[in-house]
Amino acid sequence: MKRMFLLLLLLALCLSACGTPDIPPTETSAPEDLTETDAPEVPTGTDTPENPTGTDTPENPTGTDTPGDLTGTGIPEDVHTLSEGGNVAAHEKALYCGNTITSVTKEKWADGETWTADFWGEDSIALTDLLRFLDYSGEVCRCLPEYTVDTEFGDGFGVNLTEGYARYGDGQTDLTAEQLELIREIIERQSEEAGK
């Protein structure tokens, strides 16, 4: 123990004897191209020189969020528009059995509750046929699906009624107003029948 103390003391003396070279203090400043006025402005929904009260502006009517904003930062996620048509892939007419089963799961993130409804019959056939033959050649956005639909012909179809899209695998398509309304009606009817 005494040896360890002596070694540490000797090491401390050596370091203090070596010292550090005298370097004159210099004034620090930001590089010319990184001055405060050149910094990009990030919208925060709080007081800014353009909006000193943090209140609503015509460009930002909510005062904090913009359409499609899922993060609360005021930076939009994605902007969706309904399809005018032509979003169905070419296919031959399919025949279905009346006992084709479909399962719809509401994702918890959408409003804090989750449920699953399993059903068959006309609603199952209509939803299966619609989702099965959509043209999923579009890019996948950052918005999350509100519902997951599993059919006998494919699992994991994602549907977002708020944003008006359907997703499958690595692709996505915007829905038409008619397709969106059909999916909404089926989901509402089946969730009510399942007591959800």
Short mmCIF file of C-alpha atoms in Angstrom, two decimals:
data_model
loop_
_atom_site.label_atom_id
_atom_site.label_comp_id
_atom_site.label_asym_id
_atom_site.label_seq_id
_atom_site.Cartn_x
_atom_site.Cartn_y
_atom_site.Cartn_z
CA MET A 1 0.00 0.00 0.00
CA LYS A 2 2.90 2.31 0.88
CA ARG A 3 4.52 1.53 -2.47
CA MET A 4 1.33 2.42 -4.34
CA PHE A 5 1.12 5.74 -2.53
CA LEU A 6 4.74 6.53 -3.36
CA LEU A 7 4.21 5.66 -7.03
CA LEU A 8 1.18 7.91 -7.25
CA LEU A 9 3.01 10.74 -5.51
CA LEU A 10 5.98 10.34 -7.87
CA LEU A 11 3.66 10.34 -10.89
CA ALA A 12 1.92 13.49 -9.66
CA LEU A 13 5.26 15.26 -9.16
CA CYS A 14 6.43 14.28 -12.63
CA LEU A 15 3.27 15.56 -14.24
CA SER A 16 3.40 18.86 -12.38
CA ALA A 17 7.10 19.28 -13.20
CA CYS A 18 6.42 18.76 -16.91
CA GLY A 19 3.69 21.35 -16.85
CA THR A 20 1.94 22.54 -19.94
CA PRO A 21 3.40 24.90 -22.52
CA ASP A 22 2.34 28.50 -22.21
CA ILE A 23 -0.26 29.04 -24.90
CA PRO A 24 -1.71 32.51 -25.06
CA PRO A 25 -5.51 32.52 -24.73
CA THR A 26 -7.27 33.18 -28.00
CA GLU A 27 -10.63 34.68 -28.65
CA THR A 28 -13.11 32.12 -29.88
CA SER A 29 -15.61 32.99 -32.53
CA ALA A 30 -17.94 31.16 -34.84
CA PRO A 31 -16.76 30.59 -38.38
CA GLU A 32 -18.09 33.25 -40.74
CA ASP A 33 -20.47 30.87 -42.52
CA LEU A 34 -22.09 29.63 -39.30
CA THR A 35 -23.31 32.86 -37.78
CA GLU A 36 -26.58 32.97 -35.88
CA THR A 37 -28.40 34.78 -38.70
CA ASP A 38 -27.51 32.07 -41.21
CA ALA A 39 -28.82 29.19 -39.10
CA PRO A 40 -31.88 27.48 -40.60
CA GLU A 41 -35.11 28.30 -38.83
CA VAL A 42 -36.97 25.34 -37.39
CA PRO A 43 -40.71 25.83 -36.83
CA THR A 44 -41.65 25.16 -33.23
CA GLY A 45 -45.11 26.66 -32.82
CA THR A 46 -43.75 29.03 -30.15
CA ASP A 47 -42.87 32.72 -30.21
CA THR A 48 -40.76 33.69 -33.19
CA PRO A 49 -39.83 37.10 -34.65
CA GLU A 50 -42.44 36.53 -37.37
CA ASN A 51 -45.04 35.38 -34.82
CA PRO A 52 -44.13 37.10 -31.51
CA THR A 53 -47.24 35.94 -29.67
CA GLY A 54 -47.09 32.31 -30.78
CA THR A 55 -50.67 32.61 -32.03
CA ASP A 56 -52.25 31.25 -35.16
CA THR A 57 -51.14 32.52 -38.54
CA PRO A 58 -52.84 31.97 -41.92
CA GLU A 59 -50.03 29.60 -42.93
CA ASN A 60 -50.31 27.69 -39.64
CA PRO A 61 -53.96 27.91 -38.50
CA THR A 62 -53.49 25.67 -35.47
CA GLY A 63 -50.57 27.64 -34.05
CA THR A 64 -48.47 24.47 -33.61
CA ASP A 65 -49.25 21.68 -36.02
CA THR A 66 -49.63 21.42 -39.77
CA PRO A 67 -51.71 18.91 -41.77
CA GLY A 68 -50.37 15.38 -41.41
CA ASP A 69 -48.20 16.31 -38.44
CA LEU A 70 -47.83 13.23 -36.25
CA THR A 71 -44.90 14.48 -34.23
CA GLY A 72 -46.22 17.77 -32.83
CA THR A 73 -43.17 19.61 -34.20
CA GLY A 74 -45.07 21.55 -36.82
CA ILE A 75 -43.15 19.75 -39.56
CA PRO A 76 -45.59 17.89 -41.84
CA GLU A 77 -45.27 14.13 -42.15
CA ASP A 78 -46.98 13.50 -45.49
CA VAL A 79 -49.77 15.11 -47.43
CA HIS A 80 -52.27 12.70 -48.95
CA THR A 81 -54.90 13.26 -51.59
CA LEU A 82 -57.62 10.87 -52.64
CA SER A 83 -57.10 9.04 -55.91
CA GLU A 84 -59.19 9.96 -58.94
CA GLY A 85 -59.19 6.31 -60.04
CA GLY A 86 -56.92 3.94 -61.90
CA ASN A 87 -55.52 2.47 -58.69
CA VAL A 88 -56.68 -1.09 -59.33
CA ALA A 89 -54.25 -3.56 -60.95
CA ALA A 90 -55.38 -5.47 -64.00
CA HIS A 91 -56.83 -8.82 -62.96
CA GLU A 92 -59.40 -11.43 -63.87
CA LYS A 93 -62.64 -11.49 -61.95
CA ALA A 94 -62.21 -13.57 -58.81
CA LEU A 95 -64.77 -15.91 -57.31
CA TYR A 96 -65.03 -16.21 -53.55
CA CYS A 97 -66.67 -18.61 -51.18
CA GLY A 98 -69.17 -17.06 -48.76
CA ASN A 99 -67.16 -18.26 -45.77
CA THR A 100 -64.04 -16.28 -46.70
CA ILE A 101 -62.82 -14.91 -43.37
CA THR A 102 -61.39 -11.43 -42.88
CA SER A 103 -59.86 -10.01 -39.73
CA VAL A 104 -59.60 -6.26 -39.02
CA THR A 105 -57.45 -5.01 -36.14
CA LYS A 106 -57.61 -1.40 -34.96
CA GLU A 107 -54.14 -0.21 -34.02
CA LYS A 108 -53.76 1.19 -30.50
CA TRP A 109 -51.74 4.25 -31.56
CA ALA A 110 -54.71 5.70 -33.46
CA ASP A 111 -56.78 6.60 -30.38
CA GLY A 112 -55.50 4.50 -27.50
CA GLU A 113 -57.75 1.51 -27.96
CA THR A 114 -57.27 -1.68 -29.91
CA TRP A 115 -59.68 -4.37 -31.00
CA THR A 116 -60.02 -7.13 -33.58
CA ALA A 117 -63.14 -8.10 -35.52
CA ASP A 118 -63.31 -11.36 -37.50
CA PHE A 119 -66.10 -11.70 -40.06
CA TRP A 120 -67.21 -13.42 -43.24
CA GLY A 121 -69.98 -13.00 -45.81
CA GLU A 122 -70.51 -10.03 -48.14
CA ASP A 123 -68.37 -7.58 -46.15
CA SER A 124 -65.48 -10.04 -46.05
CA ILE A 125 -65.68 -10.66 -49.79
CA ALA A 126 -65.98 -6.95 -50.65
CA LEU A 127 -63.04 -5.91 -48.45
CA THR A 128 -60.88 -8.84 -49.58
CA ASP A 129 -61.57 -8.17 -53.26
CA LEU A 130 -60.87 -4.46 -52.93
CA LEU A 131 -57.60 -4.77 -51.01
CA ARG A 132 -56.36 -7.77 -52.97
CA PHE A 133 -56.34 -6.03 -56.36
CA LEU A 134 -55.26 -2.48 -55.57
CA ASP A 135 -52.12 -1.31 -57.36
CA TYR A 136 -49.57 -1.01 -54.53
CA SER A 137 -46.83 0.48 -56.72
CA GLY A 138 -46.64 3.81 -54.85
CA GLU A 139 -44.02 4.67 -52.26
CA VAL A 140 -44.75 3.99 -48.59
CA CYS A 141 -45.19 7.15 -46.54
CA ARG A 142 -44.24 7.76 -42.90
CA CYS A 143 -47.86 7.79 -41.65
CA LEU A 144 -48.89 4.66 -39.75
CA PRO A 145 -51.91 2.56 -40.74
CA GLU A 146 -54.91 2.85 -38.41
CA TYR A 147 -56.10 -0.68 -39.23
CA THR A 148 -54.45 -3.95 -40.19
CA VAL A 149 -56.52 -6.27 -42.38
CA ASP A 150 -55.76 -9.98 -42.76
CA THR A 151 -57.52 -11.93 -45.51
CA GLU A 152 -57.29 -15.46 -46.84
CA PHE A 153 -55.32 -14.04 -49.78
CA GLY A 154 -52.82 -11.95 -47.85
CA ASP A 155 -52.03 -10.75 -44.34
CA GLY A 156 -50.94 -7.31 -43.22
CA PHE A 157 -52.86 -4.92 -45.45
CA GLY A 158 -52.56 -1.50 -43.81
CA VAL A 159 -55.42 0.99 -44.05
CA ASN A 160 -55.49 4.60 -42.91
CA LEU A 161 -58.97 6.09 -43.24
CA THR A 162 -57.86 9.54 -42.06
CA GLU A 163 -55.15 9.83 -44.73
CA GLY A 164 -57.05 7.77 -47.33
CA TYR A 165 -54.53 5.12 -48.28
CA ALA A 166 -54.03 1.36 -48.32
CA ARG A 167 -50.65 -0.32 -47.97
CA TYR A 168 -49.36 -3.83 -48.63
CA GLY A 169 -45.80 -5.09 -48.45
CA ASP A 170 -43.43 -2.44 -49.78
CA GLY A 171 -46.09 -0.45 -51.65
CA GLN A 172 -48.98 1.87 -51.07
CA THR A 173 -51.85 3.50 -52.97
CA ASP A 174 -54.20 6.39 -52.35
CA LEU A 175 -57.84 5.32 -52.21
CA THR A 176 -60.69 6.84 -54.18
CA ALA A 177 -63.54 8.47 -52.25
CA GLU A 178 -65.75 5.47 -53.07
CA GLN A 179 -63.16 2.93 -51.93
CA LEU A 180 -62.54 4.89 -48.74
CA GLU A 181 -66.27 5.06 -47.96
CA LEU A 182 -66.74 1.32 -48.63
CA ILE A 183 -63.87 0.40 -46.29
CA ARG A 184 -65.13 2.82 -43.63
CA GLU A 185 -68.67 1.38 -43.79
CA ILE A 186 -67.44 -2.22 -43.55
CA ILE A 187 -65.12 -1.48 -40.61
CA GLU A 188 -67.79 0.50 -38.75
CA ARG A 189 -70.46 -2.17 -39.34
CA GLN A 190 -68.21 -5.07 -38.34
CA SER A 191 -66.82 -3.31 -35.27
CA GLU A 192 -70.37 -2.58 -34.08
CA GLU A 193 -71.45 -6.18 -34.68
CA ALA A 194 -68.39 -7.36 -32.74
CA GLY A 195 -69.28 -4.97 -29.91
CA LYS A 196 -66.13 -2.87 -30.34
#
